Short mmCIF file of C-alpha atoms in Angstrom, two decimals:
data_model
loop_
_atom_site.label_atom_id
_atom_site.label_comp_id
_atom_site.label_asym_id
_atom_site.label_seq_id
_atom_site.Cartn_x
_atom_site.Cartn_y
_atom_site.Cartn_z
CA UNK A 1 0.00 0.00 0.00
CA UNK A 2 1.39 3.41 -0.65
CA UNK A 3 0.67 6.43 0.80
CA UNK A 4 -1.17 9.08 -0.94
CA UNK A 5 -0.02 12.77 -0.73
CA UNK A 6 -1.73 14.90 2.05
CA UNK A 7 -5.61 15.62 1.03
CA UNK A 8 -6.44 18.50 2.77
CA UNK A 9 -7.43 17.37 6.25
CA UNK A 10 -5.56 13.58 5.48
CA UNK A 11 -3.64 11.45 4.19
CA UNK A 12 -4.96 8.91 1.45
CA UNK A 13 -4.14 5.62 1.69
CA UNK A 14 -4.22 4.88 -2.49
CA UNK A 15 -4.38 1.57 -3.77
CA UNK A 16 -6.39 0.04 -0.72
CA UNK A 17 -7.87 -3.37 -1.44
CA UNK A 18 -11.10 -1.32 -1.47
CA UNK A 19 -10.61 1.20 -4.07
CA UNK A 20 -11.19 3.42 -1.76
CA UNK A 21 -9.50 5.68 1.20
CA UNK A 22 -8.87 3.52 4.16
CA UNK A 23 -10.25 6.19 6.58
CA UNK A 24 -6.36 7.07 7.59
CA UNK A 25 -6.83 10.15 8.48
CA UNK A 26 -3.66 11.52 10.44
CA UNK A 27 -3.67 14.80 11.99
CA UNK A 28 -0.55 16.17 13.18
CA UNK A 29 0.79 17.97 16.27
CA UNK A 30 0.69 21.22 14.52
CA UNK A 31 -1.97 21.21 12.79
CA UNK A 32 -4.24 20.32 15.68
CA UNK A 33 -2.31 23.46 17.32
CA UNK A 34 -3.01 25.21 14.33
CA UNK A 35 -6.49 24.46 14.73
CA UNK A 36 -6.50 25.23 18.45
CA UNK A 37 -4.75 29.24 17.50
CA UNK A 38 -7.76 29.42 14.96
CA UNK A 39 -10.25 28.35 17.28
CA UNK A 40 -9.08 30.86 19.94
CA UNK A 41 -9.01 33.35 17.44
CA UNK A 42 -12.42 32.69 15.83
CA UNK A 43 -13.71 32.89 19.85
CA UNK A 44 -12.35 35.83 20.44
CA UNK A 45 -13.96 37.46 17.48
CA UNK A 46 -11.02 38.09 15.32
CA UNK A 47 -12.06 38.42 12.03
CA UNK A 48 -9.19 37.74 9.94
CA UNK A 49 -8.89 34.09 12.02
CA UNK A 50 -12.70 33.96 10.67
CA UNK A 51 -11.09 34.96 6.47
CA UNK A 52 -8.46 32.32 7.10
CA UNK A 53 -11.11 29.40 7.80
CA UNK A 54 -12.67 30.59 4.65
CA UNK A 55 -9.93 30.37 2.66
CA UNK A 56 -9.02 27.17 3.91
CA UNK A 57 -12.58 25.63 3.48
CA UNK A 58 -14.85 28.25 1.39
CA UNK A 59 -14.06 26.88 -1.67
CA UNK A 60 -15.08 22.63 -0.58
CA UNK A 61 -17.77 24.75 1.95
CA UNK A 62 -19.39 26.28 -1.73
CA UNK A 63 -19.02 22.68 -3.45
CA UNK A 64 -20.40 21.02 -0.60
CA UNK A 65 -23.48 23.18 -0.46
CA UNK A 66 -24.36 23.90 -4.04
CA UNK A 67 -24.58 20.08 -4.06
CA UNK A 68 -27.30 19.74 -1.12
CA UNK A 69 -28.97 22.88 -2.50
CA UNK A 70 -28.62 22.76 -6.60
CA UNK A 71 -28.10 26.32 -7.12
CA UNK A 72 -24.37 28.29 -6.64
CA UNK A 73 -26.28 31.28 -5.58
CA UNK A 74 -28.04 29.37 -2.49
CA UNK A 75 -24.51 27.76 -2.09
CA UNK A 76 -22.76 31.45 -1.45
CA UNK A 77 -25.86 32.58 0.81
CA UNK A 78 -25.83 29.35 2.59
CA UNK A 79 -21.70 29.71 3.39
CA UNK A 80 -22.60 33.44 3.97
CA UNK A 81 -25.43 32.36 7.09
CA UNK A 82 -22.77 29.59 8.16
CA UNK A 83 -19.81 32.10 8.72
CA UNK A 84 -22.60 34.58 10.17
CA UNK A 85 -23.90 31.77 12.55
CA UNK A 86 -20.38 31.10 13.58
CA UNK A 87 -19.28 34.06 14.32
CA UNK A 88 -22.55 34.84 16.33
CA UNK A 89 -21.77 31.25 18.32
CA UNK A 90 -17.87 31.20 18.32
CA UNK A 91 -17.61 32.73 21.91
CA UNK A 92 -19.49 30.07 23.24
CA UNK A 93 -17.45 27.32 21.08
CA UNK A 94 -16.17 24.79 23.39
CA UNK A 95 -13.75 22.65 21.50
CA UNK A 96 -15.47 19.25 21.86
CA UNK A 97 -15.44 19.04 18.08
CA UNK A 98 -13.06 20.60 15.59
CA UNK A 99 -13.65 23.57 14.16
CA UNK A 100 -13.78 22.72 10.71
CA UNK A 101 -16.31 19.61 12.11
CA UNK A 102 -18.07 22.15 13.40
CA UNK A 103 -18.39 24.65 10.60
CA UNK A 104 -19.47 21.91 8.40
CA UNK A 105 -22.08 20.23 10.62
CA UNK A 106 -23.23 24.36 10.44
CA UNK A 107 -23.19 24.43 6.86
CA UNK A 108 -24.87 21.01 6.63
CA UNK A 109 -27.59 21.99 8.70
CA UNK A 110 -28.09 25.59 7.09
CA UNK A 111 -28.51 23.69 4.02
CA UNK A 112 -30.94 21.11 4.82
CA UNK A 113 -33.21 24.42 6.78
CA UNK A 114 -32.54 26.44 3.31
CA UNK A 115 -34.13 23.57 1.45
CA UNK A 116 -36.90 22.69 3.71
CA UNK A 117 -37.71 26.55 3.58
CA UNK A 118 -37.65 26.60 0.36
CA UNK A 119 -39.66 23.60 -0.31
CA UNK A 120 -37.71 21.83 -3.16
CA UNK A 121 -35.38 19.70 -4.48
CA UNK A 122 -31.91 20.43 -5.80
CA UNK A 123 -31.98 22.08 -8.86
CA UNK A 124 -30.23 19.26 -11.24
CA UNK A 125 -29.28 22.02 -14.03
CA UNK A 126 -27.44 24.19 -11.02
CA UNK A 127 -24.10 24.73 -12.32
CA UNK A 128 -25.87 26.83 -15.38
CA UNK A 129 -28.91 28.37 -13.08
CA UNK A 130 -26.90 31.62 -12.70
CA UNK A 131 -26.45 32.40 -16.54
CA UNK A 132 -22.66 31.43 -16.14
CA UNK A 133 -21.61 29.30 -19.36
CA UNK A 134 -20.74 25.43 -17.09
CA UNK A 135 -17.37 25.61 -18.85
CA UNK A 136 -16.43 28.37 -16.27
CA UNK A 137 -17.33 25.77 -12.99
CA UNK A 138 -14.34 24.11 -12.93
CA UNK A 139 -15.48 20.07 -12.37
CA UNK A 140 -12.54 18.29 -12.34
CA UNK A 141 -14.20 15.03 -13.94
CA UNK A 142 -16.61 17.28 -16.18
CA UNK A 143 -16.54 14.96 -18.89
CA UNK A 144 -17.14 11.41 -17.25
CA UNK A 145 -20.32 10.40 -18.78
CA UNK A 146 -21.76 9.11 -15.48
CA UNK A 147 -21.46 12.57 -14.28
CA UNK A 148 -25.06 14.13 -15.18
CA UNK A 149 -27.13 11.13 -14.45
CA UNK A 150 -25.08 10.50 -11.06
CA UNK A 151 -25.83 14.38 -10.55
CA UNK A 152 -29.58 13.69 -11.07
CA UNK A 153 -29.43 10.14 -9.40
CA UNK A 154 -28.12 11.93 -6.23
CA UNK A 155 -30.76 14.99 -6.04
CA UNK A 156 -33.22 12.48 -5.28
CA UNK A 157 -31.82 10.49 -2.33
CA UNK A 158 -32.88 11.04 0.88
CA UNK A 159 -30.92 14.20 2.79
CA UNK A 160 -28.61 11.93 5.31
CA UNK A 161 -27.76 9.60 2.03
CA UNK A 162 -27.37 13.00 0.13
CA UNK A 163 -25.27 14.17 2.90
CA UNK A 164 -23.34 11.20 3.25
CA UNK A 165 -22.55 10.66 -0.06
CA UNK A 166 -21.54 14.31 -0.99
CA UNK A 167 -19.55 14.49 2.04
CA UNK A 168 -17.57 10.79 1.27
CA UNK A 169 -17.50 9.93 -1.97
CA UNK A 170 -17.38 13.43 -3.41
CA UNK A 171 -15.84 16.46 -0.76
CA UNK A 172 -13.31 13.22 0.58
CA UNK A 173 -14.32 13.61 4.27
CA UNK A 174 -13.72 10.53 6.09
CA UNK A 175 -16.76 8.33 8.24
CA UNK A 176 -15.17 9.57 11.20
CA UNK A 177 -15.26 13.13 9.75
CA UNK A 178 -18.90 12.84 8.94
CA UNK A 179 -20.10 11.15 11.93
CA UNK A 180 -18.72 14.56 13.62
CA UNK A 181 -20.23 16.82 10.80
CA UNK A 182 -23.74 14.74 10.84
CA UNK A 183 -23.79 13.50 14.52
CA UNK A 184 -24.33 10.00 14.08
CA UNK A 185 -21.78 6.98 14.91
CA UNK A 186 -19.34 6.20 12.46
CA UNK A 187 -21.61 2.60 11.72
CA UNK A 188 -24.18 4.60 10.01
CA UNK A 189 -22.10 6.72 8.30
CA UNK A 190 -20.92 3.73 6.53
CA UNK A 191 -24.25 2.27 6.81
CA UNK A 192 -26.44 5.23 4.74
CA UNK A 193 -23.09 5.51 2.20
CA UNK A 194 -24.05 1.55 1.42
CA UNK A 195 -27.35 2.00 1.11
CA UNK A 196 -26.95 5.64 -1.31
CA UNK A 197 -24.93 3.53 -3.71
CA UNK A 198 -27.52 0.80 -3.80
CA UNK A 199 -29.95 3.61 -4.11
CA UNK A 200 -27.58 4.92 -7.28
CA UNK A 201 -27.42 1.90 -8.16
CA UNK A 202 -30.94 2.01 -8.65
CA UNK A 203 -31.33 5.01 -9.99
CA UNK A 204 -29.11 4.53 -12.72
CA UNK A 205 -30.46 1.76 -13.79
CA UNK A 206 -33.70 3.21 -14.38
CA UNK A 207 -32.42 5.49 -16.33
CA UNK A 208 -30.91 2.88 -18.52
CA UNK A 209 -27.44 3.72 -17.77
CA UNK A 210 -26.60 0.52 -15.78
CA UNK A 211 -24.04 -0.62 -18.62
CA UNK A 212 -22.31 2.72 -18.66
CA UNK A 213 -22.20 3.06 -14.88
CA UNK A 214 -19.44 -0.19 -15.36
CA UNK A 215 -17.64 1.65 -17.71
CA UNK B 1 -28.37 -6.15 -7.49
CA UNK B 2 -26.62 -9.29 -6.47
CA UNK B 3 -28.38 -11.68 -4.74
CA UNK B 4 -24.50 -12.42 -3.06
CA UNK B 5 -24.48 -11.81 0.71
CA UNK B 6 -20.80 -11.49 0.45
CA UNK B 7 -21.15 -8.61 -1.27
CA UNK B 8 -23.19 -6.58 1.02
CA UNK B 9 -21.12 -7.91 3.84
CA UNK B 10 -17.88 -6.45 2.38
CA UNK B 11 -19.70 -3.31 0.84
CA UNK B 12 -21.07 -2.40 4.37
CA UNK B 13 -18.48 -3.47 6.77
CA UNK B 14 -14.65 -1.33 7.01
CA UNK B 15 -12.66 -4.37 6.80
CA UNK B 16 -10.31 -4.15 3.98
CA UNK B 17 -9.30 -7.30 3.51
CA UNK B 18 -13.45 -8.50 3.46
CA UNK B 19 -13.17 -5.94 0.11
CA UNK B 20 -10.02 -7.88 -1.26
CA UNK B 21 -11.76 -11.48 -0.73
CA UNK B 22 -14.83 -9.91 -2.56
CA UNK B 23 -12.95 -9.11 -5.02
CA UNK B 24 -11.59 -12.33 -5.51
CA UNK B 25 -14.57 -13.48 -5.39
CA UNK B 26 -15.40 -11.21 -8.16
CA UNK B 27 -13.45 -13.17 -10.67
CA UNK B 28 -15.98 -16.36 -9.94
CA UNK B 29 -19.39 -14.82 -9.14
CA UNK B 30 -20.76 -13.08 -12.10
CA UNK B 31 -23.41 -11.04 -10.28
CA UNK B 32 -20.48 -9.51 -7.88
CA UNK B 33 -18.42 -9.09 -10.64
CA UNK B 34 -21.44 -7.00 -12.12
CA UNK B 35 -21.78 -5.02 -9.27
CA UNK B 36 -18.43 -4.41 -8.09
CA UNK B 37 -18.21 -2.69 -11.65
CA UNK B 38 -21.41 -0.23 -10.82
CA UNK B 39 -19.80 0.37 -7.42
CA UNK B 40 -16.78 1.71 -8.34
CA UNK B 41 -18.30 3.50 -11.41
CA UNK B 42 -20.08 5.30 -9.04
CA UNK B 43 -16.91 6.33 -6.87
CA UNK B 44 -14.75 6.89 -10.27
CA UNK B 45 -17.90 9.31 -11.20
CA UNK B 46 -18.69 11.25 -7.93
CA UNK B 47 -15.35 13.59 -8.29
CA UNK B 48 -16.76 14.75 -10.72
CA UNK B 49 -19.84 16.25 -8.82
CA UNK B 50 -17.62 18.61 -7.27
CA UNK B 51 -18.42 22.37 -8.02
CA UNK B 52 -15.95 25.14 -8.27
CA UNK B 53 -16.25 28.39 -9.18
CA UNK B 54 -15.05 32.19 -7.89
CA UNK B 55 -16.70 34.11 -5.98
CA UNK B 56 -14.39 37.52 -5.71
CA UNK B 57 -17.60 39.12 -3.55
CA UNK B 58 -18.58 36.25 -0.98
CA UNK B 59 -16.00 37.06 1.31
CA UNK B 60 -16.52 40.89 1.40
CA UNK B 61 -19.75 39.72 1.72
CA UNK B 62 -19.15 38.13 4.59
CA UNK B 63 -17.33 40.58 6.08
CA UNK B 64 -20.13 43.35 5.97
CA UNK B 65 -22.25 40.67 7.18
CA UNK B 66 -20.15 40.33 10.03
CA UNK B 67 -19.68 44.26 10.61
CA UNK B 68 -23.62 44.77 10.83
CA UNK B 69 -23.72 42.54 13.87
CA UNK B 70 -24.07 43.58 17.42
CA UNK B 71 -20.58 44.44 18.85
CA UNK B 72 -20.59 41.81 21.31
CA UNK B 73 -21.46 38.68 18.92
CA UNK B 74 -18.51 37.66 18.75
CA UNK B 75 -17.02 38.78 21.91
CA UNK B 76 -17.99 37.55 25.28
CA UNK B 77 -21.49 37.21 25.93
CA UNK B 78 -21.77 38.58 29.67
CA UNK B 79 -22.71 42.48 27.98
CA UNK B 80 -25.58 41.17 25.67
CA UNK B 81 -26.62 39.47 28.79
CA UNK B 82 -26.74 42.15 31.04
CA UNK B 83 -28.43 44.47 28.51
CA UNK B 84 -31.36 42.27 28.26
CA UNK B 85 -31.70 41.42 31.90
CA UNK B 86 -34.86 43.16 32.05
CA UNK B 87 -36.49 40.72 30.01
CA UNK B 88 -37.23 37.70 32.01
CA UNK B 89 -38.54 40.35 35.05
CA UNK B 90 -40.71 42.14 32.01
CA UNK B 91 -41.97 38.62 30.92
CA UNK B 92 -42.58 37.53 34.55
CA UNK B 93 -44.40 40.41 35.20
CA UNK B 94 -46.57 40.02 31.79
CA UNK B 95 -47.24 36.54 33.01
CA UNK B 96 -48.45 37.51 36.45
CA UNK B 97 -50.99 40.41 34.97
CA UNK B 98 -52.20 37.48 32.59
CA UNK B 99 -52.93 35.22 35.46
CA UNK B 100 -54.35 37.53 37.12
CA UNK B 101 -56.26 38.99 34.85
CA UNK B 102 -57.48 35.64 34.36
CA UNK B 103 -58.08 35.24 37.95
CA UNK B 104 -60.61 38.18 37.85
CA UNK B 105 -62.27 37.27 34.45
CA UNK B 106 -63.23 34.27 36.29
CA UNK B 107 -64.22 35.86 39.53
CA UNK B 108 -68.07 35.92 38.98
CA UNK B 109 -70.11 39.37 40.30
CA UNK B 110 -72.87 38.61 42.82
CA UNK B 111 -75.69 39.30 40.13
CA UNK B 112 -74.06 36.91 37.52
CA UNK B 113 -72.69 34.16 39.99
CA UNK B 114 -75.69 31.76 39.32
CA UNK B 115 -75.51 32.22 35.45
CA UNK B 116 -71.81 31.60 35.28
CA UNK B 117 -71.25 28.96 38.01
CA UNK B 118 -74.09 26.67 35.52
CA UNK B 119 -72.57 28.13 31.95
CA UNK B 120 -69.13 28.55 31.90
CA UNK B 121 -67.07 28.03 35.60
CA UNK B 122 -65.45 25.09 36.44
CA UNK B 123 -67.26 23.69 39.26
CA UNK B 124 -64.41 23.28 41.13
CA UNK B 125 -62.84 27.08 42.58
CA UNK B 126 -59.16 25.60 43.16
CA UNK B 127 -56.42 26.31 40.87
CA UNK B 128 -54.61 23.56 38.60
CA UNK B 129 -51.19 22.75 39.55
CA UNK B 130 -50.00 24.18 36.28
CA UNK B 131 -51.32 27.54 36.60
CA UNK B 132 -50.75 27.43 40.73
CA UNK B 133 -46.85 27.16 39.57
CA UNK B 134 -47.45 29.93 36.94
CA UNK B 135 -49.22 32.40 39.32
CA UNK B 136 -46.70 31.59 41.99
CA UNK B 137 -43.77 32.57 39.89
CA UNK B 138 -45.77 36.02 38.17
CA UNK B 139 -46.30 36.53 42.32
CA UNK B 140 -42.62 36.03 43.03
CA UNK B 141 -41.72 38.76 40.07
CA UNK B 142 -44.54 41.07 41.78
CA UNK B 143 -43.26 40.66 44.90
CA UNK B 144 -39.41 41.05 43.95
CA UNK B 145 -40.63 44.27 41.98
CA UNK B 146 -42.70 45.87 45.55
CA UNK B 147 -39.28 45.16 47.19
CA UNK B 148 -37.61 46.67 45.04
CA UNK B 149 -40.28 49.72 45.22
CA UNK B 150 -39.85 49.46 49.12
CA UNK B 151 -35.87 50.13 49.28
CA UNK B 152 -36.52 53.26 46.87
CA UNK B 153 -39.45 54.64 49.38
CA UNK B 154 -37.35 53.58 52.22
CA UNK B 155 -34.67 56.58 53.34
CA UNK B 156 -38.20 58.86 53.40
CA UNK B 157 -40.44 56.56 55.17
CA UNK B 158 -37.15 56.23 57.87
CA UNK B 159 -35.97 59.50 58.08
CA UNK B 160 -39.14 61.37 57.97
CA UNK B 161 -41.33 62.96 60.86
CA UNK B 162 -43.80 64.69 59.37
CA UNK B 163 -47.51 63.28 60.15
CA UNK B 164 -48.03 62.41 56.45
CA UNK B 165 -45.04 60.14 56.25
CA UNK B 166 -45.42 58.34 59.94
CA UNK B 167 -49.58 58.01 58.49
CA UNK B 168 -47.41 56.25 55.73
CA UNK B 169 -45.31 54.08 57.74
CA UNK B 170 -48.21 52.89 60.11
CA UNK B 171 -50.25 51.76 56.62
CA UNK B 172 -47.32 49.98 55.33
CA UNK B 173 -47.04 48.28 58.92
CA UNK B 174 -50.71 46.96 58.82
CA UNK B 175 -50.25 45.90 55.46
CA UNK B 176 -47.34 43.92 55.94
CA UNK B 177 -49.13 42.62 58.47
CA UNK B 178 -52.34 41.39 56.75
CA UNK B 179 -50.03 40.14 54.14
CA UNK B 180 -48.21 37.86 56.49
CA UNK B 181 -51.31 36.54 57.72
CA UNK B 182 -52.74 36.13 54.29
CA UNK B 183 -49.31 34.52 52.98
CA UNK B 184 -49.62 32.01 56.11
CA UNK B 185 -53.16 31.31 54.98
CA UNK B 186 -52.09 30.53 51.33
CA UNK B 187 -49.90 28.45 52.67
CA UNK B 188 -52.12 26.25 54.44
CA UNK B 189 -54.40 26.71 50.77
CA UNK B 190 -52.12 27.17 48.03
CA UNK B 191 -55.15 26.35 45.61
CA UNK B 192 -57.50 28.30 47.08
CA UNK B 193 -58.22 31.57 44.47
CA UNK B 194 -60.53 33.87 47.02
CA UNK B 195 -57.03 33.29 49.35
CA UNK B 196 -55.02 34.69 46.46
CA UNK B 197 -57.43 37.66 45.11
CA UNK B 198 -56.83 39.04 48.39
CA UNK B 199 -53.50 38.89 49.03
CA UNK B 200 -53.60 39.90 45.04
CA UNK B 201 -55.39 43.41 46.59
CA UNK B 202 -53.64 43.98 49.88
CA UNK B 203 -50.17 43.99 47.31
CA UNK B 204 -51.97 46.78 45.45
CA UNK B 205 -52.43 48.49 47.83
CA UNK B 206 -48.65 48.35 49.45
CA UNK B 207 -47.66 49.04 45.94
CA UNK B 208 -49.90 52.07 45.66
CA UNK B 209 -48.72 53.18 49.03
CA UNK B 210 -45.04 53.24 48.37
CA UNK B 211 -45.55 54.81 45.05
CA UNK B 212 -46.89 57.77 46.91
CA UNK B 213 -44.04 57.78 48.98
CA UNK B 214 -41.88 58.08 46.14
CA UNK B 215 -43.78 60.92 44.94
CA UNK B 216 -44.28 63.06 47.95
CA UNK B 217 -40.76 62.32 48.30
CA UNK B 218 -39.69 63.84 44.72
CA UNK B 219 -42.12 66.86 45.43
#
């Protein structure tokens, strides 16, 4: 097995018997003293520690969010209420979760609230909803031809298989990461991510893609 | 979907090497080997979900977002809580007018007590235990608040000779007094409402005693 360079918050263990990450996520010393500085920061109202946690996470924060919501403008208001609600809350932050857990089980739950408000499902066509030509939103697998029907196929699953899919398979968070984010054990984390790729699985095979989705 | 139990068991479970047997497996069972395909197409394809774009005005955004909050939102919280102290004594106080407002809406006249007692009044005069604790807390605010009325009225009432303020004093005497009988009484009747009414009046009138102490004592 090798080891993977450093993913944002972990290390990637590539070529795992499962394809897949082998949830070996390593944090070290200074980062988690890092964290603690930024934490301290964000609590004591500093906003330029509040401009560095954007730039660290704004960008998967947007990707994560125009994903539960469909639309990029929704996306930047949703990130906008999340740094808002955190810097209303960050005084009484107490450090039993990370900071970045925290922010995204904020921007998680600001999401699923925007869309119950709202009363609808993702909007499938988001990338082009704001007039901006979908060369310009930089996918990095644009062209796989699963992509579109996978985008559809994951609108309509259920918001904790939504959640836990986005958050696994697509922003690279680990189970232990989302168990945090979505406060649930780590069991169901892995648990609803089996059960949204049945539910792909599904999906895409009603839409008569089922040969493709082997490709 | 494969009817394989292997396959869910390795699909579901974090044990690596489960994965490597399944795929092994794989090369024998043609349903696994089907879905093992969809599986991965599906993790091969979900990269590609990711959205990224720039957004040169979020931040800034953000950032005016932030200005146009209270000062202390992000500071500590102990001045926001002191500047809206009042609150829980104003809602207290609400409450207690409510109940006993209620307490008189209820209170039949002697003309209409035979109408209401067969229309509309329990039959039963005692209070529930749910609005005994709510009138006993709106009392406690009233109370607190005539306390707080007595220390303002109190340097006068003390220090005073004249015959209007020791006419005060005496009044505020007997009324402490009736109210500690009336208090004991309550407490031997906590449900009883006539009890309560009264006590309800002889506060009143404390309250509209010591307000004219404050006010001959500004004039």
């Amino acid at each position: 097995m090798k080891v993977g360079p450093v993913s944002e918050n972990r290390l990637v263990f590539v070529g795992s018997a499962k394809g897949e990450t082998l949830e070996g996520e390593i944090r070290s010393p200074r980062e988690d003293s890092d964290e603690t500085a930024l934490r301290e920061r964000c609590r004591a109202g500093d906003v330029s520690a509040f401009e560095q946690l954007y730039q660290t996470h704004g960008a998967r924060m947007k990707s994560l969010a125009a994903n539960l919501l469909g639309s990029r403008s929704d996306a930047e208001d949703a990130v906008q209420e999340t740094f808002l609600k955190i810097y209303r809350g960050a005084s009484s932050f107490r450090g039993a979760a990370r900071l970045s857990t925290w922010t995204y089980r904020i921007l998680v739950n600001t999401c699923l609230d925007l869309r119950r408000r709202k009363g609808r499902a993702p909007d499938t066509a988001a990338p082009a909803e704001s007039g901006e030509p979908e060369s310009k939103l930089r996918t990095p697998a644009a062209d796989h031809p699963l992509r579109l029907d996978l985008e559809a196929s994951v609108a309509s699953l259920e918001e904790k298989h939504r959640a836990v899919f986005l958050l696994f398979e697509v922003e690279g968070f680990t189970h232990r990461e989302i168990a945090e984010i979505l406060g649930v054990p780590e069991g169901t984390s892995r648990g609803l991510l089996f059960e949204s790729k049945r539910e792909l699985q599904r999906l895409l095979r009603r839409r008569g893609i089922a040969g493709e989705a082997r490709a | 979907m494969s009817g394989c139990r292997r396959f869910e068991e390795a699909t579901r479970g974090d044990d690596p090497g489960a994965w490597g047997a399944l795929v092994a497996h794989g090369s024998e069972c043609a349903d696994c080997r089907e879905e093992l395909a969809a599986w991965e197409a599906i993790s091969h394809a979900a990269p590609g979900l990711k959205k990224s774009w720039d957004s040169p005005q979020l931040w800034p955004r953000i950032e005016a977002a932030f200005a146009a909050q209270p000062a202390e939102a992000a500071g500590s919280a102990f001045p926001a809580r002191r500047r809206f102290a009042w609150i829980p004594l104003a809602v207290a106080a609400a409450l207690f007018v409510v109940a006993m407002i209620g307490l008189q809406v209820f209170r039949p006249s002697f003309g209409e007590r035979e109408l209401l007692t067969s229309r509309s009044l329990p039959k039963n005069p005692l209070l529930t235990e749910g609005t005994l604790t709510e009138v006993e807390k709106s009392e406690e605010a009233y109370v607190a608040s005539i306390d707080r009325l007595s220390r303002l009225a109190e340097p006068r009432l003390s220090q005073s000779d004249s015959p209007l303020f020791v006419s005060y004093r005496e009044k505020i005497t007997l009324l402490d007094s009736a109210i500690g009988d009336l208090r004991a009484q309550v407490e031997q009747n906590r449900y009883n409402t006539h009890l309560r009414r009264e006590l309800l009046a002889v506060y009143r009138e404390k309250q509209h005693t010591l307000e004219q102490v404050v006010r001959e004592a500004k004039s």
